[in-house]
PDB file of N, CA and C in Angstrom:
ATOM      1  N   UNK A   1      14.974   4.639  -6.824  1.00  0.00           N
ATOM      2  CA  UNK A   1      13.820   4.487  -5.958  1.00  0.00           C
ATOM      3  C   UNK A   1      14.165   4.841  -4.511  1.00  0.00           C
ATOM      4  N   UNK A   2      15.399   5.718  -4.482  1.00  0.00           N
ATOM      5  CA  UNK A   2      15.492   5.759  -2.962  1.00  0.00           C
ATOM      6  C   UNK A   2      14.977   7.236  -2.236  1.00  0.00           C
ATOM      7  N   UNK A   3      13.846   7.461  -2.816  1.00  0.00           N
ATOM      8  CA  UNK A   3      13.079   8.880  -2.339  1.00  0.00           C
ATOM      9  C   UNK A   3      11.793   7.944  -1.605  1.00  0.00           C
ATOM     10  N   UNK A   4      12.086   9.673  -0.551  1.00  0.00           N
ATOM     11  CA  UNK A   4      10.784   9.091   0.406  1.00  0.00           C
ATOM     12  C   UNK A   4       9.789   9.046   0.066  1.00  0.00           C
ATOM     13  N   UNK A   5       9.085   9.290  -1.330  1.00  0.00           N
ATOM     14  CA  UNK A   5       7.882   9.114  -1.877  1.00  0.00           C
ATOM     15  C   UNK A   5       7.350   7.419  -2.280  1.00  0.00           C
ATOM     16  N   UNK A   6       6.867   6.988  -1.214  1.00  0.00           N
ATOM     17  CA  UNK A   6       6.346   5.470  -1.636  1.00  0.00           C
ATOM     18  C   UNK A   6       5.542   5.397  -2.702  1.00  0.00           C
ATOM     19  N   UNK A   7       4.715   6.494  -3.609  1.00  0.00           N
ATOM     20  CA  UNK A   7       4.051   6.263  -4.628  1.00  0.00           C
ATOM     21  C   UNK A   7       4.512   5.823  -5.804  1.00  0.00           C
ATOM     22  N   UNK A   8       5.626   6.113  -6.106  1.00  0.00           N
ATOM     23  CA  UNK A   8       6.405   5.454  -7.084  1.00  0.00           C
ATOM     24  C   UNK A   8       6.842   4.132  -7.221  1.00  0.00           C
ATOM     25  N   UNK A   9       6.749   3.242  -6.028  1.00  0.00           N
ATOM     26  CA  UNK A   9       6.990   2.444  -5.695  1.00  0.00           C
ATOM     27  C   UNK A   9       5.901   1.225  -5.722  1.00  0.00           C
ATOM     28  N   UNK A  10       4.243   1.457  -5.605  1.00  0.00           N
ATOM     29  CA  UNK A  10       3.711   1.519  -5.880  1.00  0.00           C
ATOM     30  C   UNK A  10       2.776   0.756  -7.657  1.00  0.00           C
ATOM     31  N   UNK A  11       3.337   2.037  -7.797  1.00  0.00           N
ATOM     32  CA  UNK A  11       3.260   2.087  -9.791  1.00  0.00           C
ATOM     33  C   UNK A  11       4.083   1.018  -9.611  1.00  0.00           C
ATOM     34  N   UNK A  12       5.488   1.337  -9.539  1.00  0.00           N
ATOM     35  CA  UNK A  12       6.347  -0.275 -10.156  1.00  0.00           C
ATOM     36  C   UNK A  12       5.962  -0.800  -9.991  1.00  0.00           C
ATOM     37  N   UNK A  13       5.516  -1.738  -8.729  1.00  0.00           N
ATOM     38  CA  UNK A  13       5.112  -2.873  -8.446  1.00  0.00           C
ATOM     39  C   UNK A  13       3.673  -3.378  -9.550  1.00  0.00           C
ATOM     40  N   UNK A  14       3.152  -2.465 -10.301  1.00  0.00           N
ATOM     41  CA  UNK A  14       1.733  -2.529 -10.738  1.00  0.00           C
ATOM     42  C   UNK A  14       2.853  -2.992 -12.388  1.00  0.00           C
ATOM     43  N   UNK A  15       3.604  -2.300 -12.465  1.00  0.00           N
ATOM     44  CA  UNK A  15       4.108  -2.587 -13.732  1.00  0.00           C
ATOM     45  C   UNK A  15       5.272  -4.215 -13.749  1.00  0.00           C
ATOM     46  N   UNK A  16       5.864  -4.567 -12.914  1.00  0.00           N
ATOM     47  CA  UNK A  16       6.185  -5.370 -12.577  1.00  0.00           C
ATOM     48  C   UNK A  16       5.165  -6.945 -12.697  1.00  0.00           C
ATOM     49  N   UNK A  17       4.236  -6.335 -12.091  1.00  0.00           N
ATOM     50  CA  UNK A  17       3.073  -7.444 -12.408  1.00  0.00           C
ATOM     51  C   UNK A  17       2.813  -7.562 -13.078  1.00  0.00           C
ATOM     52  N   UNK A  18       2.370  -6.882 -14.304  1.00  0.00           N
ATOM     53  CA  UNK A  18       2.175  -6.777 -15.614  1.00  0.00           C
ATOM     54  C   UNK A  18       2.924  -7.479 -16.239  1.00  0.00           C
ATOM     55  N   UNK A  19       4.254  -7.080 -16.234  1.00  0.00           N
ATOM     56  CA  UNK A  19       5.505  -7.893 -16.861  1.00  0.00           C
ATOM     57  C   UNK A  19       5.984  -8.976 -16.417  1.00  0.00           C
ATOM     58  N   UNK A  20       4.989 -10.052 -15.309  1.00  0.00           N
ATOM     59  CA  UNK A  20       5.394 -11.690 -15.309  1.00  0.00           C
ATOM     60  C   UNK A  20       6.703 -11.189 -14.086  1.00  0.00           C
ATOM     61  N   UNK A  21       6.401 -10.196 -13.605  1.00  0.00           N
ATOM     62  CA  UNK A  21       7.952 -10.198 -12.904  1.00  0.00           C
ATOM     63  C   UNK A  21       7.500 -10.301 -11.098  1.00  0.00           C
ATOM     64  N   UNK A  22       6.648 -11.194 -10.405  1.00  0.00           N
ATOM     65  CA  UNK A  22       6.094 -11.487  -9.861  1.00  0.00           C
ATOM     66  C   UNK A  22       6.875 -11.301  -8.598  1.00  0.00           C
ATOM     67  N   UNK A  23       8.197 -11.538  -8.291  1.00  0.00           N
ATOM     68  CA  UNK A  23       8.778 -11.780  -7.135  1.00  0.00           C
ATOM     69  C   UNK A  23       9.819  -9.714  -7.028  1.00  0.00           C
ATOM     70  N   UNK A  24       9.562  -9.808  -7.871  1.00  0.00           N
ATOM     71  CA  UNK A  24      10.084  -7.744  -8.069  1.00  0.00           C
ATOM     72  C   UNK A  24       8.950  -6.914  -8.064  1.00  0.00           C
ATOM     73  N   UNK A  25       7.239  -7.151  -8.079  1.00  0.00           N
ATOM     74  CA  UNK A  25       6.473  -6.421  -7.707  1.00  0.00           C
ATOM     75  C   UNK A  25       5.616  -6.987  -5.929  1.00  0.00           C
ATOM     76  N   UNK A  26       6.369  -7.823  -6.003  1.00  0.00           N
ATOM     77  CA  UNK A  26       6.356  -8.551  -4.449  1.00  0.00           C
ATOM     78  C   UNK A  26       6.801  -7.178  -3.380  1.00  0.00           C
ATOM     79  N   UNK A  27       7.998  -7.384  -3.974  1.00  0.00           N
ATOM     80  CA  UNK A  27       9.422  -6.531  -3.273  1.00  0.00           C
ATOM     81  C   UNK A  27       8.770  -4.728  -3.466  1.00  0.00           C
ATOM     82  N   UNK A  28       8.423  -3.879  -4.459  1.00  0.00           N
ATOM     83  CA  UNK A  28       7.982  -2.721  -5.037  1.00  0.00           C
ATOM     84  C   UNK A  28       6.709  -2.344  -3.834  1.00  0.00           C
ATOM     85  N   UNK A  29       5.649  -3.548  -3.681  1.00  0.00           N
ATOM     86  CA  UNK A  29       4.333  -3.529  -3.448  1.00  0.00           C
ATOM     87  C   UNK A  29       4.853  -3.394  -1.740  1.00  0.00           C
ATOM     88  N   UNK A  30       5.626  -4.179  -1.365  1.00  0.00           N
ATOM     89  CA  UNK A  30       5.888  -4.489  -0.136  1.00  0.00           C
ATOM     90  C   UNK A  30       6.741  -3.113   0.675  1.00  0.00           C
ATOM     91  N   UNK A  31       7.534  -2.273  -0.477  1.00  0.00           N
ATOM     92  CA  UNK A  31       8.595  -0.893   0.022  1.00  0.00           C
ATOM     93  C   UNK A  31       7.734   0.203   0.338  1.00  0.00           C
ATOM     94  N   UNK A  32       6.776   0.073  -0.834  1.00  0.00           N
ATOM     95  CA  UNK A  32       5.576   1.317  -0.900  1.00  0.00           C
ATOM     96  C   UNK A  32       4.708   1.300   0.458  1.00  0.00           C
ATOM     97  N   UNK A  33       4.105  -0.226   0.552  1.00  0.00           N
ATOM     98  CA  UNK A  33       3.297  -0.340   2.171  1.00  0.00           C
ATOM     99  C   UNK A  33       3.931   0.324   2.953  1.00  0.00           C
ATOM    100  N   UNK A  34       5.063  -0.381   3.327  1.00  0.00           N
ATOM    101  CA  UNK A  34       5.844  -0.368   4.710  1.00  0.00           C
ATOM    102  C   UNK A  34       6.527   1.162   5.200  1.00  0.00           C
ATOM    103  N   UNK A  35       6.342   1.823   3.863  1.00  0.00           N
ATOM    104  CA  UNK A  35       6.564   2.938   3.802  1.00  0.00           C
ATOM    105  C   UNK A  35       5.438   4.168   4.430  1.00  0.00           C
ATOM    106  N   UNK A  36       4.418   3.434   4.318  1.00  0.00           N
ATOM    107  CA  UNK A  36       3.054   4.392   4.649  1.00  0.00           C
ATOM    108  C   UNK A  36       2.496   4.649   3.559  1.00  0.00           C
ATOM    109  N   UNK A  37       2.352   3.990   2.109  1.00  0.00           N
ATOM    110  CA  UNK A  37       1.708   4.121   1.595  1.00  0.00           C
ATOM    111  C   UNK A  37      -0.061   3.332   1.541  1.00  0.00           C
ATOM    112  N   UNK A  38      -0.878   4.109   1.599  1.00  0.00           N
ATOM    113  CA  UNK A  38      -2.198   3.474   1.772  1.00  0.00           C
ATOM    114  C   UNK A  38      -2.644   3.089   0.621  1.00  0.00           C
ATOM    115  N   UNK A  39      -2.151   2.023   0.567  1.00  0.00           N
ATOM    116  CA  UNK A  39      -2.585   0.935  -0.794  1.00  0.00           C
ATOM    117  C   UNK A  39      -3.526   0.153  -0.503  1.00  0.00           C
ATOM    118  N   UNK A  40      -3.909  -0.158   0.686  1.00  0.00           N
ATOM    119  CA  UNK A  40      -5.725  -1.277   0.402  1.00  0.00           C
ATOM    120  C   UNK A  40      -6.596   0.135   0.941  1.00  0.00           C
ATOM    121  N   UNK A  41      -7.885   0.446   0.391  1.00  0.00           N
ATOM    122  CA  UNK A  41      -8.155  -1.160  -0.003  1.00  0.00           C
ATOM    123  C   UNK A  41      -7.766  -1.218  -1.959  1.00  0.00           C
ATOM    124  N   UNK A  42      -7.124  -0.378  -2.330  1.00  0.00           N
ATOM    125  CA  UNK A  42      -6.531  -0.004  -4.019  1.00  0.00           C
ATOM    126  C   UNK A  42      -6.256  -1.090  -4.564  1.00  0.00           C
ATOM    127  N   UNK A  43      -5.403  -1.579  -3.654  1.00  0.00           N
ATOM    128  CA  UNK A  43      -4.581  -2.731  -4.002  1.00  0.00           C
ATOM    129  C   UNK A  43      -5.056  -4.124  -4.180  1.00  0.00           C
ATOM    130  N   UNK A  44      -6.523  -4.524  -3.314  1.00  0.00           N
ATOM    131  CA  UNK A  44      -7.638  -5.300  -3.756  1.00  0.00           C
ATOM    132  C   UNK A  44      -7.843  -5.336  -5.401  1.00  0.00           C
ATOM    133  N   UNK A  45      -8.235  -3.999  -5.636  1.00  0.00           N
ATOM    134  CA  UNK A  45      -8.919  -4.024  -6.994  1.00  0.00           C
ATOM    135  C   UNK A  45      -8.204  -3.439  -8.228  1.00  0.00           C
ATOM    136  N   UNK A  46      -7.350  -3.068  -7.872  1.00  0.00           N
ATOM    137  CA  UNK A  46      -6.163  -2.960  -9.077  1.00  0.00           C
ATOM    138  C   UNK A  46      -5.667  -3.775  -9.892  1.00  0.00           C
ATOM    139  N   UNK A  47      -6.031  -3.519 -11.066  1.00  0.00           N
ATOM    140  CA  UNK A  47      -6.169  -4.398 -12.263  1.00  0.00           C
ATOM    141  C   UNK A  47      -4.465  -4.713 -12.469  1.00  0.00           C
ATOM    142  N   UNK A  48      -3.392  -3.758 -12.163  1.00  0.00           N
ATOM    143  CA  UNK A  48      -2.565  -3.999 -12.447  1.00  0.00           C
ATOM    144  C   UNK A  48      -1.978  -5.139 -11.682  1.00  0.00           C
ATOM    145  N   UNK A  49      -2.574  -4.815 -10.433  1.00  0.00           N
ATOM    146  CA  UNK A  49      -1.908  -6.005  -9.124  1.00  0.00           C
ATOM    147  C   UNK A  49      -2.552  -7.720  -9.452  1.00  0.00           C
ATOM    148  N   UNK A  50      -3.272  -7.809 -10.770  1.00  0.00           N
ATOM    149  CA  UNK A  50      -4.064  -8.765 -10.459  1.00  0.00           C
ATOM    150  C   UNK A  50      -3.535 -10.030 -10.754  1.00  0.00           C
ATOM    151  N   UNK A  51      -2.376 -10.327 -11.391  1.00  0.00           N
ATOM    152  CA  UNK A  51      -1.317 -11.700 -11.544  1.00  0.00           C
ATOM    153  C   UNK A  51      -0.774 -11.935 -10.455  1.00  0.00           C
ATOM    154  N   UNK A  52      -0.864 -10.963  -9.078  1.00  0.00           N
ATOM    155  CA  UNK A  52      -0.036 -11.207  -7.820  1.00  0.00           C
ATOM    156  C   UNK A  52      -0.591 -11.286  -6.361  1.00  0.00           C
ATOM    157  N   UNK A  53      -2.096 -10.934  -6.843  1.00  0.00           N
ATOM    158  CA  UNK A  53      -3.066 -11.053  -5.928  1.00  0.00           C
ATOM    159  C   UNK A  53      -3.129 -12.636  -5.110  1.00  0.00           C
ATOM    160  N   UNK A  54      -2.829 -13.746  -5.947  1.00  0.00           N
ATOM    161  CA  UNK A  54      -2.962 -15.551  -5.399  1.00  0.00           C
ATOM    162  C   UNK A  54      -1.816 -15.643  -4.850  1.00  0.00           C
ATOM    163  N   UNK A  55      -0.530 -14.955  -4.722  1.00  0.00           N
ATOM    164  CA  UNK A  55       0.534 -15.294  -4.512  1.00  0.00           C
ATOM    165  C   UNK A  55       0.275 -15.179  -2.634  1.00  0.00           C
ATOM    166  N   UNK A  56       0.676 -16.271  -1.682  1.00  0.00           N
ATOM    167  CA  UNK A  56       0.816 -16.496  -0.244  1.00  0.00           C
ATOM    168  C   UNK A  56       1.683 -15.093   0.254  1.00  0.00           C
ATOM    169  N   UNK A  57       2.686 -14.669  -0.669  1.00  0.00           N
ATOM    170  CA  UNK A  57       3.225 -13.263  -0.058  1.00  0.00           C
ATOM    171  C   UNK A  57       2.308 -12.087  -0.318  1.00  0.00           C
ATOM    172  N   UNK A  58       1.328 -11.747  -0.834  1.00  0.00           N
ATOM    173  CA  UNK A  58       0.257 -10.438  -1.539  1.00  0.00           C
ATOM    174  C   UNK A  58      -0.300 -10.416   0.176  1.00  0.00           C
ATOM    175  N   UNK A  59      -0.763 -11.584   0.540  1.00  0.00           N
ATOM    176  CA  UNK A  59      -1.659 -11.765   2.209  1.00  0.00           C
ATOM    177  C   UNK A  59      -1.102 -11.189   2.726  1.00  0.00           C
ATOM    178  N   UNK A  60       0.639 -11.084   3.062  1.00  0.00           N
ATOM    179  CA  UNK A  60       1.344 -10.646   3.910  1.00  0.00           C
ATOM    180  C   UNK A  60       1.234  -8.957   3.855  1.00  0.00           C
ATOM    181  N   UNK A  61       1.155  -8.899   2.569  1.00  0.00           N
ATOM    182  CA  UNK A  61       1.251  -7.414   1.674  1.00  0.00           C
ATOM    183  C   UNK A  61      -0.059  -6.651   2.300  1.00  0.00           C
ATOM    184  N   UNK A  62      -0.713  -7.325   1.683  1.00  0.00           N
ATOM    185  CA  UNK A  62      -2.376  -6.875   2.293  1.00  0.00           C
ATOM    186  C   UNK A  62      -2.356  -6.576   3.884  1.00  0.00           C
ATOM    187  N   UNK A  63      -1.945  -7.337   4.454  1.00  0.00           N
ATOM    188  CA  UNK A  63      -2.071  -7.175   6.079  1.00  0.00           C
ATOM    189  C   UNK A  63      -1.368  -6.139   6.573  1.00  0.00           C
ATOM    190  N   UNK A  64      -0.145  -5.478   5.681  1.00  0.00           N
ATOM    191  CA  UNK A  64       0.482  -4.272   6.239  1.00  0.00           C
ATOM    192  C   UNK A  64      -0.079  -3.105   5.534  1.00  0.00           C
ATOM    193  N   UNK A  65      -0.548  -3.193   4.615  1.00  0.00           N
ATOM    194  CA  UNK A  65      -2.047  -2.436   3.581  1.00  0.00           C
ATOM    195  C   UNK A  65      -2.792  -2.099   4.918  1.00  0.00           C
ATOM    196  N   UNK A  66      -3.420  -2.642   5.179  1.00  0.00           N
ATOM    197  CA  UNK A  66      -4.716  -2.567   5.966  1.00  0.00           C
ATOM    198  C   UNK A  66      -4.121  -2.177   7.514  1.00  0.00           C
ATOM    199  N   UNK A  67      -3.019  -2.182   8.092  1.00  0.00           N
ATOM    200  CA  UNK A  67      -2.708  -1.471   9.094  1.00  0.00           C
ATOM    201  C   UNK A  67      -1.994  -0.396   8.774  1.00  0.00           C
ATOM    202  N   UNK A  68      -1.954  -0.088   7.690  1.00  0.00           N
ATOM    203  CA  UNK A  68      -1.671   1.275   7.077  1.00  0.00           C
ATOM    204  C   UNK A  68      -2.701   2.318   7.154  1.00  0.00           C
ATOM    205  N   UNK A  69      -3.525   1.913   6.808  1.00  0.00           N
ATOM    206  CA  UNK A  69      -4.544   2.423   6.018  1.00  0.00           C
ATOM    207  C   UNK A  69      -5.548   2.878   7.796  1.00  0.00           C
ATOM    208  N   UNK A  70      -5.374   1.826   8.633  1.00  0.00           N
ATOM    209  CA  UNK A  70      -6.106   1.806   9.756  1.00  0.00           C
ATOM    210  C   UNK A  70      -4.964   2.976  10.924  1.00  0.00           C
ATOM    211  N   UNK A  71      -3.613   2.634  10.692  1.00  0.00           N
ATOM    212  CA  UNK A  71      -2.697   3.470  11.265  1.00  0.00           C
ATOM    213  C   UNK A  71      -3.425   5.495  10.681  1.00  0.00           C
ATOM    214  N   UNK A  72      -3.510   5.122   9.672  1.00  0.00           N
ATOM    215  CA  UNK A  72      -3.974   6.557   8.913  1.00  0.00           C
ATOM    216  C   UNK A  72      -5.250   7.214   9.660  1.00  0.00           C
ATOM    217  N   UNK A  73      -6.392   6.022   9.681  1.00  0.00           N
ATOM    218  CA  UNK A  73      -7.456   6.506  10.134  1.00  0.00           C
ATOM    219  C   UNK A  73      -7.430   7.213  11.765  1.00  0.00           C
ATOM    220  N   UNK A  74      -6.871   6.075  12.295  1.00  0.00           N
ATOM    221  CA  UNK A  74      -6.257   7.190  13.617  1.00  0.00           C
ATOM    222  C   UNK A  74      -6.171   8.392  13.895  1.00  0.00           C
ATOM    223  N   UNK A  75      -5.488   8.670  12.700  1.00  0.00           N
ATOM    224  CA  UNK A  75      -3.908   9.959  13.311  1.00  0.00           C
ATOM    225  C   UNK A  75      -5.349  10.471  12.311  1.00  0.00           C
ATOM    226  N   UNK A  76      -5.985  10.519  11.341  1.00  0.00           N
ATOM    227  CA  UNK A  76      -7.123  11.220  11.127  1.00  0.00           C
ATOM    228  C   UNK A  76      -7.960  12.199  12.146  1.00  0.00           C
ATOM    229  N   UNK A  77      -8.415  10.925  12.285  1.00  0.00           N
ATOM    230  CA  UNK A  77      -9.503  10.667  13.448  1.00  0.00           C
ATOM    231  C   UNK A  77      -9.064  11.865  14.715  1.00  0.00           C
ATOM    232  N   UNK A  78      -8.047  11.156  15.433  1.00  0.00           N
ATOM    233  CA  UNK A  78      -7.519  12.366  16.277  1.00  0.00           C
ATOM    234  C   UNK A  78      -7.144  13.577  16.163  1.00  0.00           C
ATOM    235  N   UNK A  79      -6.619  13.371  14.411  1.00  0.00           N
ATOM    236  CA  UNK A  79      -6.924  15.122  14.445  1.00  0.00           C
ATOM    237  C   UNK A  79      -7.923  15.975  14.769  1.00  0.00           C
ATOM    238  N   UNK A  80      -8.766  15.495  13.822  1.00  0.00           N
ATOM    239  CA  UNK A  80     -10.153  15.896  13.621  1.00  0.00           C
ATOM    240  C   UNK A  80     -10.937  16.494  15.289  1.00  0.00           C
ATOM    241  N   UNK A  81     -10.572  15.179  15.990  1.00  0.00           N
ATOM    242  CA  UNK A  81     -10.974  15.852  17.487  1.00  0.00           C
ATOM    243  C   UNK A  81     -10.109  16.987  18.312  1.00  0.00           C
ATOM    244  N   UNK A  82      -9.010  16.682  17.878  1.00  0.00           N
ATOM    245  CA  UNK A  82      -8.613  18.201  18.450  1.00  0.00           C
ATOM    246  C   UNK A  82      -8.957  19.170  18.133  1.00  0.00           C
ATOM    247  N   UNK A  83      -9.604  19.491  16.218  1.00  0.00           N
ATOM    248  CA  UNK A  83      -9.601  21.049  15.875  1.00  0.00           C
ATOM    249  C   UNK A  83     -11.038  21.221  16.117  1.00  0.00           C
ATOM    250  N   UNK A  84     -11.761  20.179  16.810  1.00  0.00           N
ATOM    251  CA  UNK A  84     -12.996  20.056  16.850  1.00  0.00           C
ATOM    252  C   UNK A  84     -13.426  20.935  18.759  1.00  0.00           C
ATOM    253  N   UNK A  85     -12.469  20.441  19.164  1.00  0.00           N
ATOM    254  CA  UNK A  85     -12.024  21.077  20.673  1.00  0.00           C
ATOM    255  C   UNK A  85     -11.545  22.448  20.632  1.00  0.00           C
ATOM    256  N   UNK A  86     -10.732  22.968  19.430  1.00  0.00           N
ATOM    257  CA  UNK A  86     -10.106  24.244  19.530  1.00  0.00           C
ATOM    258  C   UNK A  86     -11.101  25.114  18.705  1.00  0.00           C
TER     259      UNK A  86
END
């Protein structure tokens, strides 16, 4: 898992959950975020994530989700106005 592709990382964590392995799709869910992967709002409604969703660490998870996802819209956003200028 040591490629810069956070999507893989991701999946584990979805399979991890699945498999009762709660504190290793903690860790999976948490490499993929922090990585820049834009997992909320996915990660809300992902059936796979859904044994790990009540857990007090998922909140933490979620909150770097959602400044991911908002970090993204940005650097969007500002693109968009520059090629909109050129």
């Amino acid at each position: 898992m040591a490629q810069d592709d956070p999507g893989p990382k991701y999946l584990l964590a979805g399979w991890y959950a699945l498999c009762d392995q709660p504190d290793l799709a903690y860790v999976a869910l948490r490499g993929a975020v922090t990585r820049n992967y834009c997992a909320y709002p996915q990660m809300e409604t992902d059936p796979q994530l859904a044994k790990i969703r009540d857990m007090p660490a998922f909140a933490k998870v979620r909150s770097f989700g959602i400044a991911a996802q908002q970090h993204f819209l940005e650097h969007k956003n500002k693109t968009a106005l520059k090629m909109k200028k050129h």
